[in-house]
CSV table of C-alpha atoms and ligand atoms in Angstrom, one decimal:
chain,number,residue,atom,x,y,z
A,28,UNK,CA,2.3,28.8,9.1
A,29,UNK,CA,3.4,27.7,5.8
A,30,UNK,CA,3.1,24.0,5.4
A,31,UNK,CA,4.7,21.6,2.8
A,32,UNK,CA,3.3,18.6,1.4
A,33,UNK,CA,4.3,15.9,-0.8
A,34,UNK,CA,3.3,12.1,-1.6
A,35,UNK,CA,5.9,9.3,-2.5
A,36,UNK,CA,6.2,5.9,-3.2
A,37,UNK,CA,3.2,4.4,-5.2
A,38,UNK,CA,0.0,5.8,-5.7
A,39,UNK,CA,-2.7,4.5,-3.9
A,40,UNK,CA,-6.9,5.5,-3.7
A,41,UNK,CA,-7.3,8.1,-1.1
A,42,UNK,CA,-4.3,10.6,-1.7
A,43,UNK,CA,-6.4,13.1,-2.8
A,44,UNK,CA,-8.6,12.9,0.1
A,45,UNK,CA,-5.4,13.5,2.4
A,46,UNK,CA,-4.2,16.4,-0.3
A,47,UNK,CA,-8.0,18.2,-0.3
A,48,UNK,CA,-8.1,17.6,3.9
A,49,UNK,CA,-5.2,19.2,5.0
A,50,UNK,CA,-5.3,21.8,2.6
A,51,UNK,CA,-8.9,22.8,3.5
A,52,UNK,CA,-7.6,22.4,7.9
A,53,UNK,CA,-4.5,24.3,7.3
A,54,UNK,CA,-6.6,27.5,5.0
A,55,UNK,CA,-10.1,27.1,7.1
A,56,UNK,CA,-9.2,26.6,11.1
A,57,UNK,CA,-5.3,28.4,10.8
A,58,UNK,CA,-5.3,30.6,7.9
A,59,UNK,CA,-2.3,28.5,6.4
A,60,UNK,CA,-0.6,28.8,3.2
A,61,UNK,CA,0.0,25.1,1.5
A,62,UNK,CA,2.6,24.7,-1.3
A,63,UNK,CA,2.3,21.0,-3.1
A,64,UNK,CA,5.8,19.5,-3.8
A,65,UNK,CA,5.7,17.8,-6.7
A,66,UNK,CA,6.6,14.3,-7.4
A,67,UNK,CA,7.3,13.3,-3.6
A,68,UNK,CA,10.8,14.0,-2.5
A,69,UNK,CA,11.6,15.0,-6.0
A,70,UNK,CA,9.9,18.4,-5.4
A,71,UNK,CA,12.1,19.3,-2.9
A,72,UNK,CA,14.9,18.5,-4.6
A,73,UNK,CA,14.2,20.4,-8.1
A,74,UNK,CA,12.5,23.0,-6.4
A,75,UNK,CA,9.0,22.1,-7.7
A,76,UNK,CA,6.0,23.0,-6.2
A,77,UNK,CA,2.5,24.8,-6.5
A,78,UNK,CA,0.3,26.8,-3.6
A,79,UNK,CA,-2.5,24.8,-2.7
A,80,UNK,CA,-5.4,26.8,-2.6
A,81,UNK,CA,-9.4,26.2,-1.6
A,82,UNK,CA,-10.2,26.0,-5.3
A,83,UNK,CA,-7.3,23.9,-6.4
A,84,UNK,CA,-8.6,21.1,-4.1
A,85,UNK,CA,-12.3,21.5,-5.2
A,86,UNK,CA,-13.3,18.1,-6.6
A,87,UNK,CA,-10.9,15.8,-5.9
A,88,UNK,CA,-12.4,14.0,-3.1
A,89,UNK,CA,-13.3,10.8,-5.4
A,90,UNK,CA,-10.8,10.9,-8.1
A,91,UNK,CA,-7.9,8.2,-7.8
A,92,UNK,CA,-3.7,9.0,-7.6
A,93,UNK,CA,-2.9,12.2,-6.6
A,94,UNK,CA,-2.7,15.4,-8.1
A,95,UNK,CA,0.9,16.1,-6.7
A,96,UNK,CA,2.3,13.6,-8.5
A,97,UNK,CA,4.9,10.7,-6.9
A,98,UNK,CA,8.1,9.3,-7.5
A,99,UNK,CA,10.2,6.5,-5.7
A,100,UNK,CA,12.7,9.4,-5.1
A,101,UNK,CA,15.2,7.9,-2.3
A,102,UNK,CA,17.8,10.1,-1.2
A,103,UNK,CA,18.7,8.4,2.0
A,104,UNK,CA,22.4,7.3,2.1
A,105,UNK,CA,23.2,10.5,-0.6
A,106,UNK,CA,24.5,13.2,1.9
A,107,UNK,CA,24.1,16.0,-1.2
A,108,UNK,CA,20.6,15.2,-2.1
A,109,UNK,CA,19.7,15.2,1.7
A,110,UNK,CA,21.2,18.3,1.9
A,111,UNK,CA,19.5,19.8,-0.7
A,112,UNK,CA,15.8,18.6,0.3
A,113,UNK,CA,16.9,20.7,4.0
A,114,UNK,CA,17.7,23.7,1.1
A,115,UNK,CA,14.5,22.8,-0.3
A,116,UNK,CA,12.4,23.3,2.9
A,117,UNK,CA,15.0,26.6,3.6
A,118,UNK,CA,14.1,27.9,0.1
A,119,UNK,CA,10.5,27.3,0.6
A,120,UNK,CA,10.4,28.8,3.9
A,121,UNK,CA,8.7,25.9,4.9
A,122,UNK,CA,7.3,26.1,8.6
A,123,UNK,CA,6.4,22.6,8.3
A,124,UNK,CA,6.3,19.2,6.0
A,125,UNK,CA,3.5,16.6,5.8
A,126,UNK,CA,4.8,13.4,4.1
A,127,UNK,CA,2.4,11.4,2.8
A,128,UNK,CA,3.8,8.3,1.8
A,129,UNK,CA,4.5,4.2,2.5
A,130,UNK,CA,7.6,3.1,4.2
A,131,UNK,CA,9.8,4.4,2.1
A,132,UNK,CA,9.1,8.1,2.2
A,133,UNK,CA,8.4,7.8,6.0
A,134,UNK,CA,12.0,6.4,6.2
A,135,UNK,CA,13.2,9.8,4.6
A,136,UNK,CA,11.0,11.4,7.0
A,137,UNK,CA,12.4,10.0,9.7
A,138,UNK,CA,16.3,10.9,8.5
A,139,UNK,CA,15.4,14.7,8.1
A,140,UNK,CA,13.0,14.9,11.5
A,141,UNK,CA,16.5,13.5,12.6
A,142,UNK,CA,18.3,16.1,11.1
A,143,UNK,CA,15.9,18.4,12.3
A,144,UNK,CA,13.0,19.3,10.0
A,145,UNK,CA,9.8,19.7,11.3
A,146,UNK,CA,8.0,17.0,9.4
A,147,UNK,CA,4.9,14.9,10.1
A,148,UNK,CA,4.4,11.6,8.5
A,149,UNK,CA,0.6,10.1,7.1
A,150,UNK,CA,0.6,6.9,6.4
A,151,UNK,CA,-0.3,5.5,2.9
A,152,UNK,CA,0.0,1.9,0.9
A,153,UNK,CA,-2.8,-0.3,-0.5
A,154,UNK,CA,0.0,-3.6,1.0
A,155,UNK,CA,-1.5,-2.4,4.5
A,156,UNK,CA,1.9,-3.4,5.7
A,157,UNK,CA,2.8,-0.3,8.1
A,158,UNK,CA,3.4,-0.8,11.5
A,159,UNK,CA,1.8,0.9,13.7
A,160,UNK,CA,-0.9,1.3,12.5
A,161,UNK,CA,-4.3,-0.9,11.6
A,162,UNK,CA,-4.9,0.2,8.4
A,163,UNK,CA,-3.5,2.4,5.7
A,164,UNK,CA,-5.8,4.5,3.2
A,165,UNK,CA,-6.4,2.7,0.0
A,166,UNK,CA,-5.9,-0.4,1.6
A,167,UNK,CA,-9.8,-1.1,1.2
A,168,UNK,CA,-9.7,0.2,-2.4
A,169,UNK,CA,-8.1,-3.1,-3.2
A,170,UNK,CA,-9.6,-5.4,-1.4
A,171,UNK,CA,-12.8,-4.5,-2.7
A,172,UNK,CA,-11.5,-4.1,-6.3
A,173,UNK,CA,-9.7,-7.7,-6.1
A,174,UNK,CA,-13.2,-9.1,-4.1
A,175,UNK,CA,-15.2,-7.9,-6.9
A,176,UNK,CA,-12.6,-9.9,-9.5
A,177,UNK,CA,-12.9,-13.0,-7.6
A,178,UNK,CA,-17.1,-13.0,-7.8
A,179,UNK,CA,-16.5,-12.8,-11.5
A,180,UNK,CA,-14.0,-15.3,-12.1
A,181,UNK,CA,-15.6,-17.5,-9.7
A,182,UNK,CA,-19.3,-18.0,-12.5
A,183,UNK,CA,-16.2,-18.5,-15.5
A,184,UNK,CA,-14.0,-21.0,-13.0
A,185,UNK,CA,-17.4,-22.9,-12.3
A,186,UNK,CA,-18.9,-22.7,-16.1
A,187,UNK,CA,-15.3,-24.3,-17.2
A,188,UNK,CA,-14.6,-26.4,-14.2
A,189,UNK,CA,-11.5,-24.9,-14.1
A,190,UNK,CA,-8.6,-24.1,-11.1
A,191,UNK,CA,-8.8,-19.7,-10.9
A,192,UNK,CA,-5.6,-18.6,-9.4
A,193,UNK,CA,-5.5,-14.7,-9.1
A,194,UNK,CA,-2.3,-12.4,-8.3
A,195,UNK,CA,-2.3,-10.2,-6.2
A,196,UNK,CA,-0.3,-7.1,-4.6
A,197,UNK,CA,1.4,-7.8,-1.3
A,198,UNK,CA,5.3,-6.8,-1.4
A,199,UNK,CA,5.9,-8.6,1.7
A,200,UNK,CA,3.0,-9.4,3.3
A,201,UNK,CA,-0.2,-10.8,2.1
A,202,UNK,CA,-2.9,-8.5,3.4
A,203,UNK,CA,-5.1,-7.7,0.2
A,204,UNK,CA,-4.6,-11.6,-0.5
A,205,UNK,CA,-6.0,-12.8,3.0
A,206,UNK,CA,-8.7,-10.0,3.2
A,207,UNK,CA,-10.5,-10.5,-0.4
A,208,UNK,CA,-9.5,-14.2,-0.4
A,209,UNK,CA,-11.7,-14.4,2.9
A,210,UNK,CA,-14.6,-11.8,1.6
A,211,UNK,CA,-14.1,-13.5,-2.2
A,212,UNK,CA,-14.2,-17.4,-0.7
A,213,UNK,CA,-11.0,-18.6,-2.2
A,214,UNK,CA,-10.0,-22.3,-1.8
A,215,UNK,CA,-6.8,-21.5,-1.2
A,216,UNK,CA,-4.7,-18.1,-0.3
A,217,UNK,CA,-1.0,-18.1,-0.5
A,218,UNK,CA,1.3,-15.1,1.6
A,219,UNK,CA,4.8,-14.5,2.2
A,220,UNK,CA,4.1,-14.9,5.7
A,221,UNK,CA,3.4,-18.5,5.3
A,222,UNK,CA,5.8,-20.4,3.1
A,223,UNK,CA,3.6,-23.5,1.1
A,224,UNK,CA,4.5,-26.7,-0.3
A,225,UNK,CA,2.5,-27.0,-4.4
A,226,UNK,CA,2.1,-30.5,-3.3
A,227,UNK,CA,0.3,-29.6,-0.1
A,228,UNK,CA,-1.8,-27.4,-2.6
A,229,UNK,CA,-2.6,-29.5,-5.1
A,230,UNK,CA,-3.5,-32.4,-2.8
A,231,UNK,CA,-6.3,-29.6,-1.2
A,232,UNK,CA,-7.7,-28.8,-4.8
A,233,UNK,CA,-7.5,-32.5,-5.8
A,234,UNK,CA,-10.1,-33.5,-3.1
A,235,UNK,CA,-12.2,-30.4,-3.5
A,236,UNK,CA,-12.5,-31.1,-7.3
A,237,UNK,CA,-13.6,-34.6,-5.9
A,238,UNK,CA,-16.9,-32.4,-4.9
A,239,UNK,CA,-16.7,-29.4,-6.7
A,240,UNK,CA,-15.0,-29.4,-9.8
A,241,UNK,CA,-13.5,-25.5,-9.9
A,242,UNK,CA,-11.8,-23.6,-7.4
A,243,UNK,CA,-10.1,-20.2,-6.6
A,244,UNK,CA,-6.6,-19.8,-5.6
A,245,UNK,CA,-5.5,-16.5,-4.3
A,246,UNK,CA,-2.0,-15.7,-4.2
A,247,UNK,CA,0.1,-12.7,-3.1
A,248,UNK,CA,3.0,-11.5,-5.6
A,249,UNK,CA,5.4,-11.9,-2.9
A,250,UNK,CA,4.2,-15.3,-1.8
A,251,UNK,CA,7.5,-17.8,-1.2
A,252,UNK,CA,7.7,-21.8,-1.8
A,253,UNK,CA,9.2,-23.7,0.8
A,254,UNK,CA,12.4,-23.4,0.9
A,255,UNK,CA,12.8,-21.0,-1.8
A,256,UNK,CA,14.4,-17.5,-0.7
A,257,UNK,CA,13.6,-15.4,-3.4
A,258,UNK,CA,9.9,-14.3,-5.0
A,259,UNK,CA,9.8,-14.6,-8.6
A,260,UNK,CA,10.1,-11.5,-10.4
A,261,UNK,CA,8.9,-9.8,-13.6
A,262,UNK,CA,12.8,-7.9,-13.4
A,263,UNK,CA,15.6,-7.8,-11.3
A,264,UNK,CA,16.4,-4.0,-11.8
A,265,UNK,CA,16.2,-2.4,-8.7
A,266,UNK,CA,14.2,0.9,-8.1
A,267,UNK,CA,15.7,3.3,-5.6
A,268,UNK,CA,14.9,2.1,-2.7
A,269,UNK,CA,16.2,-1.0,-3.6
A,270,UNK,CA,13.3,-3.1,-4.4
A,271,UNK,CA,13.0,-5.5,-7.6
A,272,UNK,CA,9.5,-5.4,-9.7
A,273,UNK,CA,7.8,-8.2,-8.5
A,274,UNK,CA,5.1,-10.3,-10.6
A,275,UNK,CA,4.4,-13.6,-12.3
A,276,UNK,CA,4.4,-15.8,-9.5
A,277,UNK,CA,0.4,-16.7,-10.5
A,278,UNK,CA,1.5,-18.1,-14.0
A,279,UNK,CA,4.4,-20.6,-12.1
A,280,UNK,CA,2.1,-21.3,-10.0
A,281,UNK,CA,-1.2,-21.7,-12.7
A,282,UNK,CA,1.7,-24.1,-14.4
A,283,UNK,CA,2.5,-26.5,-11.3
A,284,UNK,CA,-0.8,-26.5,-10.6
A,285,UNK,CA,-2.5,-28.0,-14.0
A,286,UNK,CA,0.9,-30.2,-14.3
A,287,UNK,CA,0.4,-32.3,-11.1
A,288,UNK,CA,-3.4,-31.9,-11.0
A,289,UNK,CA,-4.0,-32.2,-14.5
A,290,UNK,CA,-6.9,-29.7,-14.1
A,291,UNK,CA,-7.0,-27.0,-16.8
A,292,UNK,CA,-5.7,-24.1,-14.5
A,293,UNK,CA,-5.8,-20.1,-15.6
A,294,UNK,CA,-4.6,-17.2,-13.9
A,295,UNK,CA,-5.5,-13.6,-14.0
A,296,UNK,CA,-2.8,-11.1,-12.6
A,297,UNK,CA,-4.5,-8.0,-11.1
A,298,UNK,CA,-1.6,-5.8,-11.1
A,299,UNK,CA,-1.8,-2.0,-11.0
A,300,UNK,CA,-6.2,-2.1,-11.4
A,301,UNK,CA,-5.6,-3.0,-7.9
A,302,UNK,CA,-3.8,1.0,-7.1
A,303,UNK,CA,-5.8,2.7,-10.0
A,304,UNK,CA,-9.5,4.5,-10.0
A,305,UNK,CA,-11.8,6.1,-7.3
A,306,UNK,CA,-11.2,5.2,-3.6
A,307,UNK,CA,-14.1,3.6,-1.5
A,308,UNK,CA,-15.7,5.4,0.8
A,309,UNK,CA,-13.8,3.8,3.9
A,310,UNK,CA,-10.3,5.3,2.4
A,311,UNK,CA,-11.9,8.5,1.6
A,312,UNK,CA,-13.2,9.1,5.4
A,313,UNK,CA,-9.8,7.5,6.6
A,314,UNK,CA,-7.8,9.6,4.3
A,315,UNK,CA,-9.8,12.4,5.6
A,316,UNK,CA,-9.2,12.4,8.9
A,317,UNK,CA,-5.1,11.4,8.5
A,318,UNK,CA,-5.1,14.8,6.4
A,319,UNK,CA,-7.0,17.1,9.3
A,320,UNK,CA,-5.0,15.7,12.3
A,321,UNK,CA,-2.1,15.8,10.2
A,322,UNK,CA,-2.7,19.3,10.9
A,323,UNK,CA,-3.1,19.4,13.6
A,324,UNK,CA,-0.5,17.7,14.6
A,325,UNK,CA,1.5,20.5,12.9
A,326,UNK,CA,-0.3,23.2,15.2
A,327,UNK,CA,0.7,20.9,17.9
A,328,UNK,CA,4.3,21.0,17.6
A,329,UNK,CA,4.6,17.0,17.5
A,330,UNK,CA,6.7,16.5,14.6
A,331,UNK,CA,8.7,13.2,14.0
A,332,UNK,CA,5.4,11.7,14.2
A,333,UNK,CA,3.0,9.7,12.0
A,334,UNK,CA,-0.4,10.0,12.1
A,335,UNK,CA,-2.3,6.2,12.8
A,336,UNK,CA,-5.3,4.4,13.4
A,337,UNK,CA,-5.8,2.6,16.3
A,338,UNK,CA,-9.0,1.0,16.6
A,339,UNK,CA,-11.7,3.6,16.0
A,340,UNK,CA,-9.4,6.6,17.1
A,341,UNK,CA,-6.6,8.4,15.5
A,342,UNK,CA,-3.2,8.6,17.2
A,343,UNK,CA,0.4,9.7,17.0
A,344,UNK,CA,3.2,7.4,16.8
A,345,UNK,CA,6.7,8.5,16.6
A,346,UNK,CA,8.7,7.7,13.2
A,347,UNK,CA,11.1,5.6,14.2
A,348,UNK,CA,8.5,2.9,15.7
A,349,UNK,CA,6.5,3.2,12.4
A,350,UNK,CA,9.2,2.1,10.3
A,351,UNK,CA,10.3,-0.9,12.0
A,352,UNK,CA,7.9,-2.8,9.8
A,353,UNK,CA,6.5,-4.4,7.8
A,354,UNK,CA,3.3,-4.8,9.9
A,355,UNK,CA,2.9,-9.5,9.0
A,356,UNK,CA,-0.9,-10.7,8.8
A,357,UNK,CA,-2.0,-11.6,11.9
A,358,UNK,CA,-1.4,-15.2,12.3
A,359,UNK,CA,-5.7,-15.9,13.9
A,360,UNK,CA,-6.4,-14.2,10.5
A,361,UNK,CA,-5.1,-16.7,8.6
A,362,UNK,CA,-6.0,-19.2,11.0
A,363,UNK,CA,-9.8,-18.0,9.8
A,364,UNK,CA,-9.0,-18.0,6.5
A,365,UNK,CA,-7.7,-21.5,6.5
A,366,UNK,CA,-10.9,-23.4,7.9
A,367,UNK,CA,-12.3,-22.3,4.2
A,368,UNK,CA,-9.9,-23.5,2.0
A,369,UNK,CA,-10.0,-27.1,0.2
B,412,LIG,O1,3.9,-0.5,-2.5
B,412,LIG,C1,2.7,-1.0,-3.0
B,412,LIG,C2,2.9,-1.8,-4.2
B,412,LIG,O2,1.7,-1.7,-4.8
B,412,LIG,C3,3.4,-3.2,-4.0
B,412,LIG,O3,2.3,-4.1,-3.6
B,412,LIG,C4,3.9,-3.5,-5.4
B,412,LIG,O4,4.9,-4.5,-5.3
B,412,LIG,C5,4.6,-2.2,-5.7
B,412,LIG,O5,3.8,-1.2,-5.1
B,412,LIG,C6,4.7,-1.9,-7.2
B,412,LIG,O6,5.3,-0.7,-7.3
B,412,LIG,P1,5.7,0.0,-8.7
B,412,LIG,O7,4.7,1.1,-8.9
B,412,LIG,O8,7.1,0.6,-8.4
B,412,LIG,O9,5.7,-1.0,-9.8
């Protein structure tokens, strides 16, 4: 078979684990050939790609991004450019097409599995936010990378006695902030999910500073105020897919904060640290095993699938149900975080 594979939407720590996985599967158990689109949907477009051998894989097991490259390419709702990825596959002789991508690129997967290309979808984001699935690859990465910044500013909150509040990622849902503001021990953690009132905040840090005179407030870019409707933003330009760059909600927020409390409050944005650098070992092995049943998957003739974890196992899951997302934090999660806050 000869078998297509791309990655789109924004980078995240394990890419190259799925990129090095399916390419060793496909070469070692079927005798595959493995061309690389480059720059996710892009590649397919402009007709760019490069054959994927043993050798070019070699290596990349720990390294961060992915050597494929990715755009936010979006051509759903652009009948030519749809057209012209279906050329793309035709041109490549393409047997099959592994997507490896957030929701997104598995939305495009969906549309040409629809239109009848024989694709398979892997699941990627660090948000964590993809239905059907418990967790996404590089989804560990930065909760471990934002856990380990929370340790550190916790000794420099403390030394100054001041209010910490870090930024996190979270588009829509507030995963990385609930995980590493429950493995960090933040005061306070703030999601989309869950609307909050700066009063209701600062009364909680208020008291706590009563006892202990520093905290750590963890909030997720996409985090709302009561009764606000829209997340602040760093700019309204939209990318492709329609989304606006989101960022600087921690500084508002750092602002309220030291106005009503009158604590001296800082904040530390996290940003793209958070998608950058080597993946843990979790999202390497996770990674891993998308990429082989991936594969296998393609062997198997179930395309219009994504590949998911469920529990300990791996499973396919059609498309369509995987992008009916996003995949909210799990309300007894935040119930746990909650009895540490304040
Ligand atoms: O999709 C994951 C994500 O990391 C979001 O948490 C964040 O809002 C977004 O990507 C930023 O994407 P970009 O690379 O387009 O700035």
């Amino acid at each position: 078979m000869k078998i297509g594979m791309l990655t789109g939407g924004g980078d995240c720590p394990g890419l190259n684990a799925v990129i090095r996985a399916v390419t060793r599967k496909a070469i070692v158990s079927y005798g595959d050939t493995v061309i690389g689109m480059r720059n996710g949907w892009k590649g397919l477009l402009q007709n760019e790609s490069i054959e994927l051998k043993l050798a070019s894989v070699s290596g990349i097991l720990p390294r961060g991004g992915t050597i494929l490259g990715t755009s936010r390419t979006n051509p759903i709702g652009k009948p030519d450019q749809m057209q012209k990825i279906l050329d793309g596959i035709r041109w490549h002789e393409l047997d099959a097409v592994i997507a490896i991508g957030g929701d997104d690129t598995l939305r495009v997967c969906n549309e040409l599995h629809k239109s009848g290309a024989k694709v398979v979808g892997v699941p990627k984001t660090i948000d964590n936010d993809i239905a059907e699935t418990d967790y996404t690859f590089g989804f560990n990465t930065a909760v471990q990378i934002v856990t380990e910044a929370i340790d550190r500013l916790h000794t420099t909150a403390e030394s100054h006695h001041r209010i910490m509040v870090v930024e996190v990622m979270g588009r829509n849902t507030g995963w990385i902030a609930v995980m590493s503001g429950l493995a960090g021990g933040a005061d306070a953690i703030l999601i989309p999910e869950v609307p909050y009132s700066v009063d209701e905040l600062c009364g909680i840090l208020k008291k706590r500073h009563e006892v202990k005179p520093f905290s750590i407030v963890v909030v997720a870019e996409g985090a709302l105020e009561k009764g606000q409707d829209e997340p602040v933003v760093q700019s309204h330009k939209l990318d492709e897919f329609g989304h606006v760059h989101l960022g600087g909600i921690g500084s508002v927020l750092a602002r309220q904060i030291e106005d009503r409390t009158g604590i001296q409050t800082r904040v530390t944005m996290l940003g793209y640290i958070q998608r950058g650098g080597t993946p843990t070992a979790y999202d390497r092995i996770l990674g891993t095993r998308f990429g082989v049943r991936a594969v296998e998957a393609v062997h198997e003739g179930e395309f219009g699938r994504m590949v998911a974890l469920k529990g300990e196992r791996l499973d396919l899951v059609p498309l369509e149900k995987a992008i009916r997302g996003p995949k909210r934090v799990d309300e007894a999660l935040f119930k746990v975080a909650e009895v540490f806050f304040g």
